[in-house]
XYZ file of C-alpha atoms in Angstrom:
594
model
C -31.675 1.181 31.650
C -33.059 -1.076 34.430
C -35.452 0.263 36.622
C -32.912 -0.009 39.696
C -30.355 1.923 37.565
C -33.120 4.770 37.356
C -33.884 5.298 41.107
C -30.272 5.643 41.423
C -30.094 8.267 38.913
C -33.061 10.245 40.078
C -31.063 10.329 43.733
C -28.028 11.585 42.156
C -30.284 14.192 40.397
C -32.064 15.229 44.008
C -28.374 15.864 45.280
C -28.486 12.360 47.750
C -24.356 12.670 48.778
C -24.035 9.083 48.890
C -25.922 8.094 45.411
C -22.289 6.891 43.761
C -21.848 4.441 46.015
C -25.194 2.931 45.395
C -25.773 -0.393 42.481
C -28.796 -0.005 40.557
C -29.417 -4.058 40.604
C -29.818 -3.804 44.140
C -32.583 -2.301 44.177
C -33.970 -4.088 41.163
C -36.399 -5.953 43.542
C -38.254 -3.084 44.904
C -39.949 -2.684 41.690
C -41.467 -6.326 41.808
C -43.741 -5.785 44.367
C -46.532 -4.487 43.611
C -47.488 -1.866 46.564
C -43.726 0.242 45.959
C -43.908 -0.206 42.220
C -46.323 2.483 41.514
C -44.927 4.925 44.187
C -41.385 4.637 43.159
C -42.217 4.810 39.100
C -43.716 8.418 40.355
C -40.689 8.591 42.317
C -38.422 8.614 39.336
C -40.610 10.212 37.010
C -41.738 13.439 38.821
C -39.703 14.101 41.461
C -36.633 16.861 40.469
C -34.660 18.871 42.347
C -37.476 21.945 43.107
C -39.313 19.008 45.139
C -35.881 18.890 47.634
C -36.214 20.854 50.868
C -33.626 23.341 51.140
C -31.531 23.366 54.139
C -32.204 26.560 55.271
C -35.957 25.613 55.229
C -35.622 22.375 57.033
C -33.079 24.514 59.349
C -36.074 27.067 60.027
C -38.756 24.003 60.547
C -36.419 22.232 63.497
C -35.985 25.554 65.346
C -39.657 26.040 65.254
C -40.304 22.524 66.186
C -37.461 23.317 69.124
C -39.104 26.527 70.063
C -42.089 24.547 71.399
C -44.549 26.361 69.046
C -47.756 24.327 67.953
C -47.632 23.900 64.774
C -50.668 23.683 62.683
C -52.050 20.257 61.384
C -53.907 19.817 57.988
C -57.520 20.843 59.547
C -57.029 23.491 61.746
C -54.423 25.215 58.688
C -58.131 24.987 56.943
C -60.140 26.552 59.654
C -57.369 29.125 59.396
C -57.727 29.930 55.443
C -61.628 30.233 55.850
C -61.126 32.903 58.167
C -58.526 34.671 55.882
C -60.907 33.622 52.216
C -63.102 37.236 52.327
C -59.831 39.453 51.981
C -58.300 37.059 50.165
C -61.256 36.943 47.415
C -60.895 41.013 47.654
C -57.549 41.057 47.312
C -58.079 38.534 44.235
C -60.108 40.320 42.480
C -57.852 43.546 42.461
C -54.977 41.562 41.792
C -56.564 40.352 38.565
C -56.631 43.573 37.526
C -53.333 44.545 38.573
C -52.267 41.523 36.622
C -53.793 42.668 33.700
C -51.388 45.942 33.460
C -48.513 44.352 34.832
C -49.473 41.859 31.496
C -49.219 44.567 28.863
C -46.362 46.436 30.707
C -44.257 43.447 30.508
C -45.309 42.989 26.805
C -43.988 46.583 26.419
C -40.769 45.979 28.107
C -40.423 42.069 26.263
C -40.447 44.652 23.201
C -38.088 47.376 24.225
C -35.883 44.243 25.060
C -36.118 42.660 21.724
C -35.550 45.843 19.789
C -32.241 46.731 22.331
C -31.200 43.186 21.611
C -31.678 43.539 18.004
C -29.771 46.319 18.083
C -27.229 45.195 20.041
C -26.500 41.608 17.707
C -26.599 43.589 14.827
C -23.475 45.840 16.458
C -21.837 42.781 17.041
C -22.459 41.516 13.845
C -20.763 44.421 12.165
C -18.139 44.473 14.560
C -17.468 41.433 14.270
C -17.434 41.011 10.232
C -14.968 43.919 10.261
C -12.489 42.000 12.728
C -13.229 38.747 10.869
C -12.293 40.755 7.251
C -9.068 42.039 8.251
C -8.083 39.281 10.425
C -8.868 37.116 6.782
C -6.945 39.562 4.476
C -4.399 39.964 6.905
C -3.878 35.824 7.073
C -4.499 35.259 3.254
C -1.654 38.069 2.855
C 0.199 36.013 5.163
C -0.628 32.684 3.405
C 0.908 33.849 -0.034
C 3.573 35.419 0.816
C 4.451 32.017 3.041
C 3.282 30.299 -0.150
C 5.474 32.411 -2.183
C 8.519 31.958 -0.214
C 7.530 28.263 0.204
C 6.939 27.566 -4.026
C 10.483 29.866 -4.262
C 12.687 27.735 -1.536
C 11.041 24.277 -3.091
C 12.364 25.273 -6.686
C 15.413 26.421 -5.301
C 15.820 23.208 -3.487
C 14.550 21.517 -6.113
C 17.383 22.583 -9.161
C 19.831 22.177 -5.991
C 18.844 18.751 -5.460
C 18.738 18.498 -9.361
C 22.046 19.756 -10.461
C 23.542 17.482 -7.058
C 22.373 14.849 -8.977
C 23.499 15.030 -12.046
C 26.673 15.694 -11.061
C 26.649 12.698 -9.083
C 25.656 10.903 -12.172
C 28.521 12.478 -14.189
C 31.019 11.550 -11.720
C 29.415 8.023 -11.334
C 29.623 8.207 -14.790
C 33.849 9.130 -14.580
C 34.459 6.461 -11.915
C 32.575 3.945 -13.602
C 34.986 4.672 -16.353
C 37.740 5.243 -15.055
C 37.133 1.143 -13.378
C 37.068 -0.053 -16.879
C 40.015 1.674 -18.830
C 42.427 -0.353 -20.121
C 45.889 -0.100 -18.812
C 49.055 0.934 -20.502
C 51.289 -2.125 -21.051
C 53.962 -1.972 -18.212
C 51.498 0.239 -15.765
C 49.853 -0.793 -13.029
C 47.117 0.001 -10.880
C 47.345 1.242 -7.522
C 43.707 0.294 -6.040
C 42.555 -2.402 -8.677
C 38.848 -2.567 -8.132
C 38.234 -6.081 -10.180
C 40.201 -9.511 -9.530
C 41.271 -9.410 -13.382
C 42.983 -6.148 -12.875
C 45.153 -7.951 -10.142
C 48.584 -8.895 -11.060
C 49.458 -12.347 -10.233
C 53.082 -12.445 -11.572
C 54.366 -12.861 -7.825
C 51.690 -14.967 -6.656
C 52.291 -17.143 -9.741
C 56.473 -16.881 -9.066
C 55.685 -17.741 -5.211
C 53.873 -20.854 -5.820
C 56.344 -22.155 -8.350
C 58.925 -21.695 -5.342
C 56.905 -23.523 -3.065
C 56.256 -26.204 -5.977
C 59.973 -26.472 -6.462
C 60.865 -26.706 -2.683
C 58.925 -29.257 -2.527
C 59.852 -31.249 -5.369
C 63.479 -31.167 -3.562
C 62.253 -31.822 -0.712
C 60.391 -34.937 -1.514
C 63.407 -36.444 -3.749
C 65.275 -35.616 -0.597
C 63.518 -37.288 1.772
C 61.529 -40.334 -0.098
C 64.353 -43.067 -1.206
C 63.553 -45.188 -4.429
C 61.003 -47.706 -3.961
C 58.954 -46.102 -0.969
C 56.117 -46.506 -3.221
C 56.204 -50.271 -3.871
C 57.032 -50.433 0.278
C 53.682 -48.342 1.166
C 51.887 -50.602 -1.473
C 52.921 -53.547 0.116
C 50.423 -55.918 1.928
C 50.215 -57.777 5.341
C 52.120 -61.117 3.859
C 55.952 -59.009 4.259
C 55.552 -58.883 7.584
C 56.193 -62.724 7.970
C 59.498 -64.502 9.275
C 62.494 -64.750 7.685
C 62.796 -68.067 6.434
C 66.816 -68.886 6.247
C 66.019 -72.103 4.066
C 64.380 -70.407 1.649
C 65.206 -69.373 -1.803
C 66.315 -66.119 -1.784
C 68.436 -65.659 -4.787
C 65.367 -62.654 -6.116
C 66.584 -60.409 -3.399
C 70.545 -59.951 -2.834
C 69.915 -58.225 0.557
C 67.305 -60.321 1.944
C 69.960 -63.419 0.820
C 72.792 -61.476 2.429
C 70.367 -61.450 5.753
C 69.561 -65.200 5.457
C 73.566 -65.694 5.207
C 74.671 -63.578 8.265
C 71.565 -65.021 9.916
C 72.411 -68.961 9.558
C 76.240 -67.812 10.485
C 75.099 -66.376 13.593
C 72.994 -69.540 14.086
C 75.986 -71.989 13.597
C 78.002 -70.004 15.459
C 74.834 -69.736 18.600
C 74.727 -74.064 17.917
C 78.576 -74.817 18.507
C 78.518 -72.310 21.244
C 75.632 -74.344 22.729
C 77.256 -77.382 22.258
C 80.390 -76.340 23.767
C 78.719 -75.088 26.669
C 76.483 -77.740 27.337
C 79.484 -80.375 26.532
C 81.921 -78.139 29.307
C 78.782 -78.280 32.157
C 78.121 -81.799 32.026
C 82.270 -81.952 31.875
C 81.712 -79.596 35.116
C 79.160 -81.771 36.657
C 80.350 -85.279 36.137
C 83.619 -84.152 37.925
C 81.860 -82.252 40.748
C 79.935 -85.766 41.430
C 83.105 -87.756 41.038
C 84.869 -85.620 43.738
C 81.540 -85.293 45.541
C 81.405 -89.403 45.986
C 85.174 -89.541 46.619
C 84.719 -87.217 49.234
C 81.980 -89.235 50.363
C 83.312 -92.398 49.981
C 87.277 -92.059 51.344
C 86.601 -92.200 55.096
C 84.167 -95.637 54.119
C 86.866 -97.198 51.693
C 89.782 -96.752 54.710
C 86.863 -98.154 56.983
C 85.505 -100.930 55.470
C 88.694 -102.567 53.248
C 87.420 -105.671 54.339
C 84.029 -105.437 52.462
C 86.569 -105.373 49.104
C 84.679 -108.103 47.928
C 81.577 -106.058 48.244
C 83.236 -102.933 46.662
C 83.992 -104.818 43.364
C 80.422 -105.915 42.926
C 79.007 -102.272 43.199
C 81.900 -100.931 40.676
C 80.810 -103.394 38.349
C 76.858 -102.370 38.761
C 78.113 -98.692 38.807
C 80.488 -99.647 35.203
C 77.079 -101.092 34.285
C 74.527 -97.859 34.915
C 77.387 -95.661 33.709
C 77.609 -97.332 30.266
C 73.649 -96.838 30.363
C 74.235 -93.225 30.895
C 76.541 -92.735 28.518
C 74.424 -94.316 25.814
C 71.440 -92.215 26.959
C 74.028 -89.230 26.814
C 75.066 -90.270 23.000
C 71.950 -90.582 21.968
C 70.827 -87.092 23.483
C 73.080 -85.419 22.060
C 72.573 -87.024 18.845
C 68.841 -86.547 18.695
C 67.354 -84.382 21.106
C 70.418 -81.979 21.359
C 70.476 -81.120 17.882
C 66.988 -80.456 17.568
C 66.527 -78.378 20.816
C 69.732 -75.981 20.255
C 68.429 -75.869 16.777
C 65.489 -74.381 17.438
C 66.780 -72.197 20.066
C 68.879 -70.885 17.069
C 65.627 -70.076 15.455
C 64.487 -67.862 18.253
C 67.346 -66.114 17.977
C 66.535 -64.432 14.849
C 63.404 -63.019 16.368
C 64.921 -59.902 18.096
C 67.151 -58.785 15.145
C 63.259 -59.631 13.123
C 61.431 -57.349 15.506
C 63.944 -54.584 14.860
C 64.139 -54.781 11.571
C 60.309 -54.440 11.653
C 60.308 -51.352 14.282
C 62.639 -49.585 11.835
C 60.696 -50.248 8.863
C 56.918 -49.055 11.097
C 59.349 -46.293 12.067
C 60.176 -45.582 8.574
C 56.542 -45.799 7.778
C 55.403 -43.173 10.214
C 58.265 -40.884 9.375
C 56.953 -40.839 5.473
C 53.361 -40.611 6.311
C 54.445 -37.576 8.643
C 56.038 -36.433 5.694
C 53.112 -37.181 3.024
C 50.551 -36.074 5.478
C 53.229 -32.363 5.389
C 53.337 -32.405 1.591
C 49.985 -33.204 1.103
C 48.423 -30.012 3.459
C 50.833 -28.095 1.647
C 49.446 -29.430 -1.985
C 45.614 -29.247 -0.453
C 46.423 -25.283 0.510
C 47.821 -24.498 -2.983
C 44.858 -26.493 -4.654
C 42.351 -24.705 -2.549
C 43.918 -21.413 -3.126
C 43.949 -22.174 -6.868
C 40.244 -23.042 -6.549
C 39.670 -19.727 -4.649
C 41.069 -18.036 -7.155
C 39.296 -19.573 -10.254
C 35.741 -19.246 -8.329
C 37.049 -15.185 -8.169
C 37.575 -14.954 -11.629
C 34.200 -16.988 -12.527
C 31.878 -15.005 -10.295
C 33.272 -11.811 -11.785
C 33.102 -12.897 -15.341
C 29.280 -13.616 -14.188
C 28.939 -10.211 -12.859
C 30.666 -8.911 -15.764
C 28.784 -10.666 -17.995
C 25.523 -8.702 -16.341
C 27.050 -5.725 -16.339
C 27.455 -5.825 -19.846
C 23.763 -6.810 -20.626
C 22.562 -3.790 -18.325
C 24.865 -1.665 -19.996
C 24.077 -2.883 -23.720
C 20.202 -2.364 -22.625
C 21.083 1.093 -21.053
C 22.937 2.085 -24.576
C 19.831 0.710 -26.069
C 17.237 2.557 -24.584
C 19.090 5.763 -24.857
C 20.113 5.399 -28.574
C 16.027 4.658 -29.056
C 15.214 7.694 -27.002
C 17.670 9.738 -29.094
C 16.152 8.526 -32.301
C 12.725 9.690 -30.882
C 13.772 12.747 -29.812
C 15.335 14.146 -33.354
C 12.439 12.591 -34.918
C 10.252 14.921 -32.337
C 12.439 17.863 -33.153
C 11.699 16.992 -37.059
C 9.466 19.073 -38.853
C 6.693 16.304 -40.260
C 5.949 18.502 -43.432
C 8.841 19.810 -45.361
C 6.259 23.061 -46.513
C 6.495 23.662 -43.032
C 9.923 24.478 -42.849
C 11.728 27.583 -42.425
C 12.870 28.772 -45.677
C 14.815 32.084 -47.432
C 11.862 33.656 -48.852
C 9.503 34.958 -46.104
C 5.833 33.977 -46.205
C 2.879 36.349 -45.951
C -0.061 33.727 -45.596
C -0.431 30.878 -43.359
C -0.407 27.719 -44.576
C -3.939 26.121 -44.411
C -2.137 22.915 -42.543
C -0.268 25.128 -40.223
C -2.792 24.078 -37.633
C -1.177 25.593 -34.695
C -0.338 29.299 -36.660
C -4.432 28.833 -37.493
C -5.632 28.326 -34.055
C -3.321 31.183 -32.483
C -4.743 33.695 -34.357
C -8.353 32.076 -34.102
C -7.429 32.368 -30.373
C -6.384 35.858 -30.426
C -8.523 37.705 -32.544
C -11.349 35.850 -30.903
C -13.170 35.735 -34.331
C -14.438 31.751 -34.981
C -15.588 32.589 -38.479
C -13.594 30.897 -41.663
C -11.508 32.883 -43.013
C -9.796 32.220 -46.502
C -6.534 33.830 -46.325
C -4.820 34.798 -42.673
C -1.553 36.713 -43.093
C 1.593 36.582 -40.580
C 1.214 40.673 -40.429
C -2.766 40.136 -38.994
C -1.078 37.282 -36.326
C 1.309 40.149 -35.577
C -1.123 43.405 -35.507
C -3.561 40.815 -33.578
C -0.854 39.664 -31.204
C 0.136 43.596 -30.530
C -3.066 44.468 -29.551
C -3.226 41.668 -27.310
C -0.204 43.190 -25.619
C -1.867 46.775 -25.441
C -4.800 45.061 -23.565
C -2.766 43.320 -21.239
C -0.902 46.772 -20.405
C -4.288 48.734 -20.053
C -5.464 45.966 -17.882
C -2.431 46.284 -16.077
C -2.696 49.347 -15.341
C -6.161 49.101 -14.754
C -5.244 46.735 -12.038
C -2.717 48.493 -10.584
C -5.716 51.658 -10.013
C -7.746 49.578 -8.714
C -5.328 48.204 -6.230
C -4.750 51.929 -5.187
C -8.460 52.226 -4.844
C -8.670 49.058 -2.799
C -5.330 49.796 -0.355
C -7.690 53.305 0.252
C -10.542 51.410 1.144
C -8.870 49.187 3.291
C -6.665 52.189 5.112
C -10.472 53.981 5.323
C -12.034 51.030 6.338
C -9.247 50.066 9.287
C -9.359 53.593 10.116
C -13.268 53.397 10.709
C -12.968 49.756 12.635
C -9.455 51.655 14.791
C -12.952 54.309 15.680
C -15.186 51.750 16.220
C -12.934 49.571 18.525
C -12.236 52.838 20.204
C -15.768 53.360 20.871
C -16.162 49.757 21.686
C -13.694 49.282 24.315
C -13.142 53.039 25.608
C -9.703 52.388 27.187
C -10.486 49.047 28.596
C -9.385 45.408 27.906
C -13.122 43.795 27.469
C -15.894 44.746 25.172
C -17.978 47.442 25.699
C -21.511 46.012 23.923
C -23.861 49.008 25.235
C -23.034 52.540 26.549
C -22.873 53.355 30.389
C -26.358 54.746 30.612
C -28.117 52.377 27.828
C -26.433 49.672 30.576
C -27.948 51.237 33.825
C -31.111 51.215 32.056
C -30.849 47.977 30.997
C -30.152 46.669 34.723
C -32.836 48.686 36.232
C -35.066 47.595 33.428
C -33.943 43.940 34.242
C -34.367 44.393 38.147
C -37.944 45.472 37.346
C -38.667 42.490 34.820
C -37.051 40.564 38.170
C -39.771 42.235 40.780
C -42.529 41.226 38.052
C -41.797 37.677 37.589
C -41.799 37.428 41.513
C -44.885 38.889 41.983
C -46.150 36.935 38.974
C -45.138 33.579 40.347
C -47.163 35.280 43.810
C -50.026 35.769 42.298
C -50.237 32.540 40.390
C -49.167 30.602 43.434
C -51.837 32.250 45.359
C -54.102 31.199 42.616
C -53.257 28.003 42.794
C -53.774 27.329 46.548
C -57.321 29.010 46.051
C -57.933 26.741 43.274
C -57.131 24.138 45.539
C -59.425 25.275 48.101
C -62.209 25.832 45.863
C -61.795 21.951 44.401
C -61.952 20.914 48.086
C -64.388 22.911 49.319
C -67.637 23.990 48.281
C -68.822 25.770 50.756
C -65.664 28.231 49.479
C -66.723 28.177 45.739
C -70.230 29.402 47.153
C -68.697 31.862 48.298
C -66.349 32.654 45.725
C -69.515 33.203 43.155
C -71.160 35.157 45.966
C -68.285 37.381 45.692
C -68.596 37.369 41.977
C -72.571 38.677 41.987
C -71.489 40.802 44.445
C -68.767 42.702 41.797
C -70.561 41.825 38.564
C -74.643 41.393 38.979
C -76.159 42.949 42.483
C -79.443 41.894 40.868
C -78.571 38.160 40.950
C -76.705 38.487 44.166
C -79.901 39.600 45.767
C -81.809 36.735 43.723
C -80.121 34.585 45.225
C -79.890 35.670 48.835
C -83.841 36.033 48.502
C -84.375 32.914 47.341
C -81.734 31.007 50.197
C -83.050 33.228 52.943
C -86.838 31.763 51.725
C -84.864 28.220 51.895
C -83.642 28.992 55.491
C -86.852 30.320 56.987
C -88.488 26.912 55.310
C -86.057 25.288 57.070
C -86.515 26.294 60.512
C -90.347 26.057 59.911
């Protein structure tokens, strides 16, 4: 504790109101100086709460300061007590003596005390032992017969709980049977508990159906050679080519043929048309220039002359055309309608191919149908055979538990009837009594050894001896018994006598009241008076030492007082050395003023 920590403590102990508010480390620092260090280690160290003015005294001290009342400083409080020393010193000396028989009366009355006290404890004592001993019987009577009731409801609980079991285990036992019976051919089971018990005639019957559906559906729907069309590769999607050799495939050569008809028949169309337009044209520009040229012929017949030189450079440019004509429609005709007859084809092509990519999608709609369907049974088949294989596992450990189970019991079977065997046939019960134990019938040996009580060898022991020995064990159990049973009587007497005495004593104690009575009504007024008195004493005791004290005081600070003090003594004790001594100052004094 830090020396800041221990001025705060020594406030709280004076009673200071505001100490808990205070922090000892503040006021660390006041002990580092060294003018306050020594005064506040006394401080803490001395001071206690006897050295705190009271308030009624500091209450009496202002009103005599208010009153206006000198009060007396530290010398003239002196001059005061020398005036008051001589009946003091009297009243000193006859206290002493007082003190000395208020000494020994209070030694009497310390023993009176101690021998009413004594007393007194050892009443309570006894009172108390008797409460405590029936309070104890009457809670260990308590305690077994809880215990009793408790052991009885625990073993009747316990064969409950017990019997509840095993006839869970019997029933487990029955069900767990009852699972694995084997069932009548033709029965079936209501609430299979295993997958194998499960008939799967219809699910067996409904998946053929669904196998068979679709098998007719499939022939139904998929024509002969879909295969080799879904196999096929990128290269049959190419033109038809009309020149080719198609004599592998009698419907692609029936195409080709209605193909090239439609082509020759699309070629002399063309021909025909283009032949009647030109037909068209050339007369629409004949009557076009006769129109033209009529009013100018009927004109202009004199410019004949003229006329018959442009019809014979007109005859001339119209044999031109006529070759150019010939030879367009032997060469580039041809050629152009021809291949305007090959992009003909390409629309019946393209919808030939639509129908076939429409085919195409329409089968793998269909596979795509057929093939959920076969995925669903396979995964249900799957299902299934994971079932059965998990349950065959489980099975499988069943059977080990079980075989280990059978196992264990058959071995604790076998050691219990070799347990119940008798290891020595002699030993056996036979027709023809016995009359002496056998000297290896250990256990027949050490009965009798243990209830005759005898541990000497004997040779021979008979069965009748076991039996006399064994019937006077019985007669001393009964005599004990009974022995018990009067001394029980005996004891519930001494108890009823000994509750009766402690119903007396409690009586006595308490006489009609609620609290205990320790002392009787006068024994207690003498006890308080005796108790006021001891009271008065110590007062005056703590007077007269007090008193002593201050004189003390006075006589360490003042010699002049102890002079007197021994003065007083002589004068009490030895008038011869008083007057001594008064001589001899008196011869001192008259030296003096000579």
């Amino acid at each position: 504790m830090s020396c800041g920590e221990r001025f705060v403590q020594t406030l709280k102990k004076l009673g200071y109101p505001k100490a808990s508010t205070l922090d000892g480390e503040d006021f660390d620092w006041l002990f580092e100086t060294t003018d306050a260090k020594a005064f506040l280690d006394w401080f803490c160290a001395s001071c206690t709460e006897k050295n705190v003015v009271s308030e009624e005294k500091l209450h009496a001290f202002n009103e005599l300061k208010a009153s206006g009342k000198a009060v007396l400083d530290d010398k003239t409080l002196e001059e005061v007590m020398k005036t008051c020393q001589p009946s003091s010193s009297k009243a000193s000396a006859l206290e002493e003596v007082a003190v000395e028989k208020l000494e020994e009366e209070l030694h009497s009355l310390q023993k009176s005390q101690a021998l009413y006290l004594q007393r007194r404890n050892k009443l309570q004592m006894l009172a108390s032992a008797n409460v405590y001993s029936s309070l104890k019987l009457r809670d260990k009577e308590d305690e077994e017969a809880k215990a009793l009731n408790e052991t009885l409801s625990d073993l009747q609980m316990t064969s409950n709980k017990m019997n509840h079991e095993l006839q869970a285990v019997v029933e487990g036992v029955q069900k767990l049977l009852s699972f694995y019976c084997p069932l009548e051919k033709g029965q079936t089971s209501s609430s299979p508990i295993f997958l194998f018990q499960v008939l799967l005639d219809k699910y067996l019957s409904c998946e053929e159906q669904s196998t068979a559906a679709l098998t007719q559906f499939t022939k139904e729907h998929f024509f002969e050679g879909f295969s080799k069309c879904m196999e096929g590769t990128d290269n049959d999607f190419e033109l038809i080519q009309l020149d080719g050799d198609a004599r592998d495939d009698p419907a692609l050569e029936e195409k080709c043929k209605e193909m090239m008809r439609l082509q020759l028949a699309y070629i002399s169309a063309r021909h025909k048309l283009i032949e009647a337009k030109a037909k068209n044209a050339s007369l629409q520009a004949g009557l076009q220039w006769v129109e033209g040229n009529a009013s100018a012929a009927q004109s202009k017949a004199s410019n004949k002359d003229r006329l018959m030189v442009r019809i014979t450079s007109l005859k001339d440019e119209t044999s031109q055309i006529e070759s150019h004509i010939e030879s367009i429609k032997k060469e580039t005709l041809p050629a152009s309608v021809q291949q305007r007859a090959q992009l003909l084809n390409m629309p019946v092509v393209k919808g030939d191919y639509d129908l076939q990519i429409a085919r195409h999608k329409l089968y793998a709609s269909r596979q795509g149908l057929v093939g959920t369907h076969l995925m669903k049974q396979r995964a249900s088949f799957e299902l299934l055979q994971l079932g059965f294989e998990l349950e065959l596992v489980k099975q499988r450990n069943v059977n080990r538990e079980l075989k280990t189970v059978i196992q264990e019991l058959r071995q604790s079977a076998e050691k219990m009837e070799a347990r119940l065997l008798m290891p020595d046939a002699s030993l056996l019960a036979s027709s023809k009594p016995k009359v002496n134990i056998d000297s290896r019938d250990t256990a027949s040996h050490g009965l009798f050894q243990l209830l005759d009580g005898d541990q000497t060898q004997k040779l021979f022991r008979t069965y009748s001896g076991l039996e006399s020995v064994a019937q006077k064990l019985s007669q001393d159990v009964q005599s004990l018994k009974d022995q018990l049973a009067v001394s029980k009587q005996e004891q519930s007497f001494v108890i009823s006598k000994l509750e009766s005495n402690l119903k007396t004593l409690q009586d006595r104690m308490y006489c009609d009241r609620t609290e205990l009575m320790l002392s009787t009504p006068e024994l207690s007024s003498s006890f308080q008076q005796i108790y006021s008195q001891l009271e008065k004493l110590n007062q005056i005791l703590m007077d007269v030492l007090e008193d002593l004290r201050v004189k003390r005081k006075i006589l360490q600070s003042s010699k002049f007082a102890k002079l007197k003090k021994e003065l007083y003594v002589y004068f009490f004790q030895n008038e011869e050395l008083l007057k001594s001594i008064v001589q001899s100052l008196e011869s001192q004094a008259d030296i003096h003023s000579s």
